Amino acid sequence: MPHGVSIPKEELERVMDAAEEARVVVAVEQAYDVIDEMSSNPDKFFDSLEKLSRLARKVLNDIKDELKYVDETLKKLEEGPEKRAGEEKERFQREKEEVEKKKRDLNAAYNRLMDWSRRCRELTEILMGKDPASRREIVKIFATLAVAPDWFSERIAEILKG
């Protein structure tokens, strides 16, 4: 850790888990400004976390809406498969598999974000028990990981943006 700050491994893992969930929100909502604000002014971390939580609620609602659409699409794809033959049947099967994968990914994102309040509570507990230098380092770690791209977050952003 920079500046001689030591963070226990268990706490670091909890910070990393919170950042993993935040990454979905950051990718979907392009919330880089919130993370930049958090990182550049760690004393305002909780203000930024509140903004991120509001965005998490929005993303959660967007995921629920998209899941309804996906379920409707799957229902349509399951209607009358016996009427299809050859290439058309194969095309519909591929489309159905793609929509099922989309549903699995959206459900995984939904489940992650439903855990957001626990992650916020854990971050709060960790930060409240630290001296200012340690708090700054923890906020920087969280912010760095929250903006780092990953396949899952980009996939969810792609799905929700259509």
XYZ file of N, CA and C in Angstrom:
486
model
N 0.835 -1.185 0.000
C 0.000 0.000 0.000
C 0.875 1.243 0.000
N 0.468 2.250 -0.692
C 1.218 3.499 -0.711
C 1.227 4.166 0.654
N 2.197 4.994 0.876
C 2.295 5.823 2.076
C 2.352 5.017 3.369
N 2.723 3.761 3.300
C 2.857 2.957 4.494
C 1.541 2.588 5.162
N 0.428 2.734 4.470
C -0.877 2.391 5.024
C -1.094 0.894 4.855
N -1.523 0.259 5.937
C -1.780 -1.171 5.903
C -3.276 -1.416 6.100
N -3.850 -2.187 5.186
C -5.265 -2.519 5.262
C -5.367 -4.036 5.413
N -6.046 -4.488 6.461
C -6.198 -5.937 6.633
C -6.826 -6.584 5.401
N -6.369 -7.790 5.086
C -6.809 -8.484 3.880
C -8.332 -8.642 3.835
N -8.961 -8.980 4.941
C -10.414 -9.162 4.964
C -11.141 -7.860 4.594
N -10.646 -6.747 5.108
C -11.262 -5.460 4.776
C -11.037 -5.114 3.313
N -9.843 -5.375 2.838
C -9.547 -5.108 1.434
C -10.460 -5.923 0.522
N -10.714 -7.168 0.867
C -11.609 -8.009 0.072
C -13.028 -7.454 0.074
N -13.478 -6.934 1.198
C -14.819 -6.346 1.272
C -14.905 -5.074 0.425
N -13.837 -4.289 0.415
C -13.783 -3.086 -0.428
C -13.818 -3.505 -1.905
N -13.073 -4.533 -2.245
C -13.041 -5.012 -3.620
C -14.399 -5.569 -4.049
N -15.086 -6.259 -3.151
C -16.424 -6.783 -3.464
C -17.403 -5.641 -3.719
N -17.329 -4.598 -2.906
C -18.207 -3.439 -3.094
C -17.914 -2.770 -4.433
N -16.654 -2.650 -4.768
C -16.273 -2.024 -6.042
C -16.762 -2.857 -7.223
N -16.767 -4.167 -7.073
C -17.253 -5.044 -8.138
C -18.730 -4.771 -8.426
N -19.510 -4.581 -7.381
C -20.927 -4.265 -7.568
C -21.096 -2.857 -8.134
N -20.294 -1.930 -7.645
C -20.376 -0.553 -8.135
C -20.007 -0.470 -9.610
N -19.121 -1.337 -10.048
C -18.649 -1.320 -11.439
C -19.805 -1.472 -12.429
N -20.809 -2.274 -12.094
C -21.973 -2.430 -12.970
C -22.686 -1.083 -13.108
N -22.883 -0.398 -11.985
C -23.557 0.905 -12.000
C -22.745 1.913 -12.789
N -21.451 1.941 -12.562
C -20.571 2.887 -13.253
C -20.615 2.639 -14.762
N -20.574 1.377 -15.166
C -20.583 1.060 -16.599
C -21.917 1.403 -17.246
N -23.011 1.069 -16.591
C -24.331 1.306 -17.175
C -24.650 2.790 -17.222
N -24.381 3.497 -16.131
C -24.766 4.903 -16.020
C -23.649 5.879 -16.387
N -22.501 5.342 -16.814
C -21.355 6.192 -17.143
C -21.080 7.153 -15.976
N -21.065 6.619 -14.773
C -20.974 7.418 -13.541
C -19.529 7.715 -13.146
N -18.702 7.964 -14.129
C -17.297 8.241 -13.850
C -17.124 9.528 -13.052
N -17.999 10.487 -13.271
C -17.907 11.747 -12.536
C -18.126 11.537 -11.037
N -19.019 10.638 -10.678
C -19.264 10.352 -9.258
C -18.024 9.710 -8.635
N -17.428 8.793 -9.364
C -16.228 8.119 -8.853
C -15.051 9.099 -8.807
N -14.930 9.965 -9.806
C -13.869 10.981 -9.787
C -14.025 11.905 -8.588
N -15.252 12.321 -8.327
C -15.538 13.175 -7.168
C -15.143 12.461 -5.868
N -15.483 11.205 -5.782
C -15.168 10.401 -4.607
C -13.658 10.290 -4.407
N -12.972 10.023 -5.477
C -11.530 9.822 -5.414
C -10.772 11.118 -5.136
N -11.230 12.204 -5.726
C -10.503 13.470 -5.550
C -10.825 14.153 -4.224
N -11.919 13.769 -3.605
C -12.288 14.374 -2.328
C -12.811 13.285 -1.381
N -11.903 12.451 -0.858
C -12.314 11.334 -0.010
C -13.133 11.737 1.222
N -12.995 12.986 1.654
C -13.788 13.428 2.802
C -15.268 13.509 2.453
N -15.591 13.569 1.168
C -16.978 13.620 0.704
C -17.434 12.244 0.192
N -16.729 11.212 0.628
C -17.015 9.858 0.154
C -18.489 9.494 0.316
N -19.063 9.805 1.469
C -20.443 9.385 1.724
C -21.440 10.136 0.842
N -21.143 11.370 0.494
C -21.990 12.099 -0.460
C -21.961 11.400 -1.821
N -20.767 11.007 -2.231
C -20.620 10.313 -3.513
C -21.256 8.930 -3.460
N -21.133 8.260 -2.339
C -21.728 6.941 -2.185
C -23.254 7.031 -2.261
N -23.802 8.099 -1.724
C -25.241 8.315 -1.817
C -25.665 8.475 -3.281
N -24.914 9.245 -4.049
C -25.216 9.415 -5.474
C -25.131 8.070 -6.202
N -24.099 7.322 -5.875
C -23.921 6.009 -6.499
C -25.071 5.073 -6.121
N -25.553 5.182 -4.908
C -26.677 4.348 -4.467
C -27.958 4.696 -5.213
N -28.177 5.973 -5.469
C -29.351 6.369 -6.262
C -29.248 5.791 -7.680
N -28.058 5.831 -8.235
C -27.858 5.257 -9.567
C -28.025 3.739 -9.540
N -27.606 3.113 -8.454
C -27.786 1.664 -8.320
C -29.273 1.318 -8.332
N -30.083 2.125 -7.655
C -31.535 1.917 -7.662
C -32.082 2.041 -9.086
N -31.603 3.030 -9.826
C -32.052 3.231 -11.204
C -31.668 2.024 -12.069
N -30.442 1.569 -11.937
C -29.990 0.418 -12.720
C -30.801 -0.823 -12.350
N -31.071 -0.990 -11.081
C -31.881 -2.121 -10.631
C -33.267 -2.083 -11.290
N -33.872 -0.916 -11.335
C -35.171 -0.773 -12.000
C -35.064 -1.055 -13.495
N -33.993 -0.580 -14.115
C -33.775 -0.841 -15.541
C -33.623 -2.348 -15.806
N -32.929 -3.022 -14.915
C -32.743 -4.472 -15.058
C -34.097 -5.178 -14.932
N -34.898 -4.776 -13.961
C -36.224 -5.388 -13.802
C -37.066 -5.189 -15.061
N -37.036 -3.996 -15.623
C -37.788 -3.728 -16.853
C -37.283 -4.595 -18.003
N -35.984 -4.692 -18.126
C -35.407 -5.499 -19.202
C -35.727 -6.979 -19.017
N -35.753 -7.448 -17.774
C -36.109 -8.843 -17.514
C -37.549 -9.133 -17.941
N -38.444 -8.178 -17.757
C -39.827 -8.357 -18.223
C -39.844 -8.510 -19.739
N -39.097 -7.656 -20.414
C -39.019 -7.717 -21.872
C -38.421 -9.055 -22.328
N -37.370 -9.495 -21.650
C -36.720 -10.760 -21.993
C -37.687 -11.928 -21.800
N -38.447 -11.907 -20.707
C -39.422 -12.972 -20.473
C -40.489 -13.002 -21.568
N -40.948 -11.828 -21.988
C -41.927 -11.755 -23.082
C -41.334 -12.311 -24.373
N -40.083 -11.960 -24.636
C -39.402 -12.444 -25.840
C -39.258 -13.956 -25.802
N -38.867 -14.491 -24.652
C -38.730 -15.949 -24.531
C -40.065 -16.643 -24.740
N -41.109 -16.066 -24.203
C -42.445 -16.653 -24.373
C -42.808 -16.725 -25.856
N -42.516 -15.654 -26.588
C -42.805 -15.639 -28.028
C -41.958 -16.668 -28.784
N -40.697 -16.802 -28.353
C -39.805 -17.750 -29.029
C -40.193 -19.197 -28.748
N -40.869 -19.426 -27.638
C -41.269 -20.791 -27.283
C -42.591 -21.188 -27.920
N -43.315 -20.220 -28.473
C -44.592 -20.513 -29.113
C -44.373 -21.155 -30.477
N -44.960 -22.287 -30.649
C -44.997 -22.941 -31.946
C -43.685 -23.370 -32.555
N -42.704 -23.893 -31.772
C -41.443 -24.312 -32.405
C -41.638 -25.465 -33.390
N -42.729 -26.239 -33.192
C -42.975 -27.377 -34.098
C -43.343 -26.908 -35.498
N -43.751 -25.645 -35.632
C -44.124 -25.102 -36.943
C -42.897 -24.705 -37.765
N -41.777 -24.635 -37.117
C -40.552 -24.212 -37.795
C -39.741 -25.434 -38.214
N -39.024 -25.281 -39.307
C -38.210 -26.391 -39.789
C -36.893 -25.868 -40.327
N -35.924 -26.743 -40.371
C -34.642 -26.457 -40.999
C -33.915 -25.258 -40.428
N -33.485 -24.383 -41.343
C -32.700 -23.213 -40.960
C -33.476 -22.264 -40.049
N -34.768 -22.131 -40.317
C -35.582 -21.238 -39.475
C -35.625 -21.757 -38.039
N -35.761 -23.050 -37.869
C -35.781 -23.639 -36.531
C -34.443 -23.423 -35.827
N -33.354 -23.617 -36.573
C -32.015 -23.401 -36.010
C -31.818 -21.934 -35.620
N -32.279 -21.020 -36.455
C -32.153 -19.585 -36.163
C -32.922 -19.224 -34.897
N -34.139 -19.732 -34.781
C -34.938 -19.453 -33.586
C -34.297 -20.071 -32.350
N -33.693 -21.240 -32.502
C -33.018 -21.892 -31.367
C -31.819 -21.053 -30.914
N -31.036 -20.557 -31.877
C -29.891 -19.705 -31.525
C -30.368 -18.425 -30.838
N -31.431 -17.826 -31.362
C -31.978 -16.610 -30.769
C -32.472 -16.889 -29.351
N -33.130 -18.007 -29.165
C -33.628 -18.376 -27.831
C -32.460 -18.557 -26.857
N -31.397 -19.217 -27.283
C -30.223 -19.413 -26.426
C -29.589 -18.081 -26.050
N -29.542 -17.167 -27.018
C -28.980 -15.840 -26.756
C -29.825 -15.081 -25.736
N -31.141 -15.157 -25.877
C -32.040 -14.468 -24.948
C -31.958 -15.110 -23.561
N -31.826 -16.431 -23.501
C -31.680 -17.113 -22.207
C -30.387 -16.692 -21.508
N -29.306 -16.530 -22.285
C -28.042 -16.064 -21.706
C -28.198 -14.638 -21.179
N -28.891 -13.813 -21.943
C -29.154 -12.439 -21.518
C -29.911 -12.453 -20.188
N -30.878 -13.325 -20.079
C -31.661 -13.421 -18.840
C -30.778 -13.843 -17.668
N -29.911 -14.828 -17.884
C -28.994 -15.259 -16.812
C -28.088 -14.112 -16.361
N -27.547 -13.369 -17.327
C -26.663 -12.251 -17.004
C -27.409 -11.151 -16.248
N -28.623 -10.833 -16.703
C -29.414 -9.803 -16.019
C -29.784 -10.240 -14.605
N -30.129 -11.515 -14.441
C -30.434 -12.010 -13.095
C -29.215 -11.944 -12.186
N -28.050 -12.239 -12.731
C -26.817 -12.150 -11.933
C -26.560 -10.708 -11.511
N -26.752 -9.763 -12.426
C -26.568 -8.343 -12.099
C -27.600 -7.890 -11.072
N -28.824 -8.331 -11.246
C -29.888 -7.992 -10.295
C -29.516 -8.483 -8.892
N -29.078 -9.722 -8.811
C -28.708 -10.292 -7.510
C -27.531 -9.548 -6.882
N -26.575 -9.147 -7.693
C -25.449 -8.361 -7.175
C -25.932 -7.042 -6.581
N -26.754 -6.339 -7.339
C -27.198 -5.017 -6.892
C -28.161 -5.096 -5.714
N -28.851 -6.202 -5.553
C -29.711 -6.362 -4.386
C -28.880 -6.462 -3.109
N -27.599 -6.677 -3.271
C -26.672 -6.766 -2.139
C -25.962 -5.430 -1.885
N -26.285 -4.411 -2.656
C -25.588 -3.127 -2.587
C -25.659 -2.494 -1.191
N -26.810 -2.561 -0.527
C -26.932 -1.919 0.788
C -25.977 -2.554 1.796
N -25.802 -3.864 1.713
C -24.848 -4.529 2.620
C -23.420 -4.061 2.319
N -23.113 -3.928 1.045
C -21.764 -3.460 0.671
C -21.533 -2.034 1.169
N -22.552 -1.188 1.057
C -22.420 0.191 1.557
C -22.200 0.195 3.073
N -22.943 -0.637 3.765
C -22.789 -0.732 5.218
C -21.369 -1.197 5.581
N -20.874 -2.196 4.886
C -19.522 -2.697 5.154
C -18.475 -1.625 4.889
N -18.618 -0.907 3.778
C -17.680 0.181 3.484
C -17.709 1.241 4.581
N -18.907 1.576 5.023
C -19.058 2.578 6.086
C -18.356 2.113 7.358
N -18.578 0.868 7.737
C -17.943 0.331 8.947
C -16.426 0.361 8.828
N -15.920 -0.013 7.657
C -14.471 -0.023 7.460
C -13.919 1.394 7.550
N -14.545 2.325 6.832
C -14.027 3.691 6.774
C -14.146 4.429 8.107
N -15.211 4.183 8.832
C -15.404 4.896 10.102
C -14.355 4.504 11.145
N -13.794 3.334 10.995
C -12.797 2.884 11.958
C -11.364 3.198 11.570
N -11.171 4.047 10.578
C -9.815 4.313 10.080
C -9.403 5.761 10.297
N -8.106 5.944 10.348
C -7.545 7.295 10.399
C -7.666 7.906 9.003
N -7.520 9.230 8.888
C -7.715 9.891 7.583
C -6.848 9.334 6.446
N -5.602 9.012 6.719
C -4.722 8.495 5.659
C -5.224 7.142 5.155
N -5.629 6.292 6.061
C -6.150 4.980 5.668
C -7.462 5.128 4.897
N -8.314 6.031 5.352
C -9.575 6.268 4.647
C -9.312 6.696 3.205
N -8.357 7.622 3.032
C -8.030 8.083 1.674
C -7.580 6.926 0.789
N -6.741 6.076 1.333
C -6.241 4.944 0.542
C -7.359 3.970 0.194
N -8.228 3.713 1.135
C -9.340 2.794 0.883
C -10.273 3.376 -0.185
N -10.558 4.664 -0.092
C -11.406 5.315 -1.091
C -10.749 5.250 -2.463
N -9.449 5.471 -2.527
C -8.733 5.405 -3.807
C -8.795 3.989 -4.397
N -8.642 2.998 -3.543
C -8.728 1.607 -4.013
C -10.127 1.327 -4.546
N -11.141 1.700 -3.771
C -12.519 1.496 -4.205
C -12.762 2.186 -5.546
N -12.378 3.440 -5.645
C -12.616 4.218 -6.864
C -11.893 3.602 -8.065
N -10.663 3.200 -7.869
C -9.889 2.593 -8.955
C -10.572 1.338 -9.477
N -11.011 0.503 -8.567
C -11.654 -0.745 -8.971
C -13.060 -0.525 -9.533
N -13.748 0.485 -9.054
C -15.115 0.748 -9.515
C -15.149 1.233 -10.966
N -14.108 1.903 -11.422
C -14.085 2.377 -12.815
C -13.390 1.411 -13.766
N -12.724 0.405 -13.211
C -12.005 -0.550 -14.057
C -13.003 -1.387 -14.857
N -12.832 -1.454 -16.167
C -13.780 -2.227 -16.977
C -13.620 -3.726 -16.746
N -14.713 -4.432 -16.862
C -14.666 -5.899 -16.878
C -15.747 -6.397 -17.828
N -15.638 -7.652 -18.221
C -16.544 -8.215 -19.216
C -17.993 -8.170 -18.745
N -18.228 -8.528 -17.491
C -19.596 -8.613 -16.994
C -20.276 -7.246 -17.005
N -19.621 -6.248 -16.463
C -20.207 -4.900 -16.409
C -20.478 -4.361 -17.803
N -19.545 -4.581 -18.708
C -19.740 -4.112 -20.078
C -20.879 -4.869 -20.756
N -21.022 -6.123 -20.454
C -22.125 -6.924 -21.015
C -23.468 -6.370 -20.525
N -23.584 -6.084 -19.244
C -24.832 -5.558 -18.696
C -25.124 -4.179 -19.299
N -24.110 -3.353 -19.425
C -24.301 -2.020 -20.040
C -24.788 -2.184 -21.481
N -24.200 -3.102 -22.205
C -24.604 -3.349 -23.600
C -26.058 -3.812 -23.670
N -26.461 -4.706 -22.798
C -27.834 -5.204 -22.791
C -28.810 -4.066 -22.502
N -28.511 -3.279 -21.484
C -29.453 -2.236 -21.058
C -29.515 -1.055 -22.020
N -28.461 -0.868 -22.770
C -28.474 0.240 -23.736
C -29.060 -0.176 -25.077
N -29.340 -1.481 -25.186
C -29.992 -1.986 -26.406
C -29.050 -2.069 -27.500
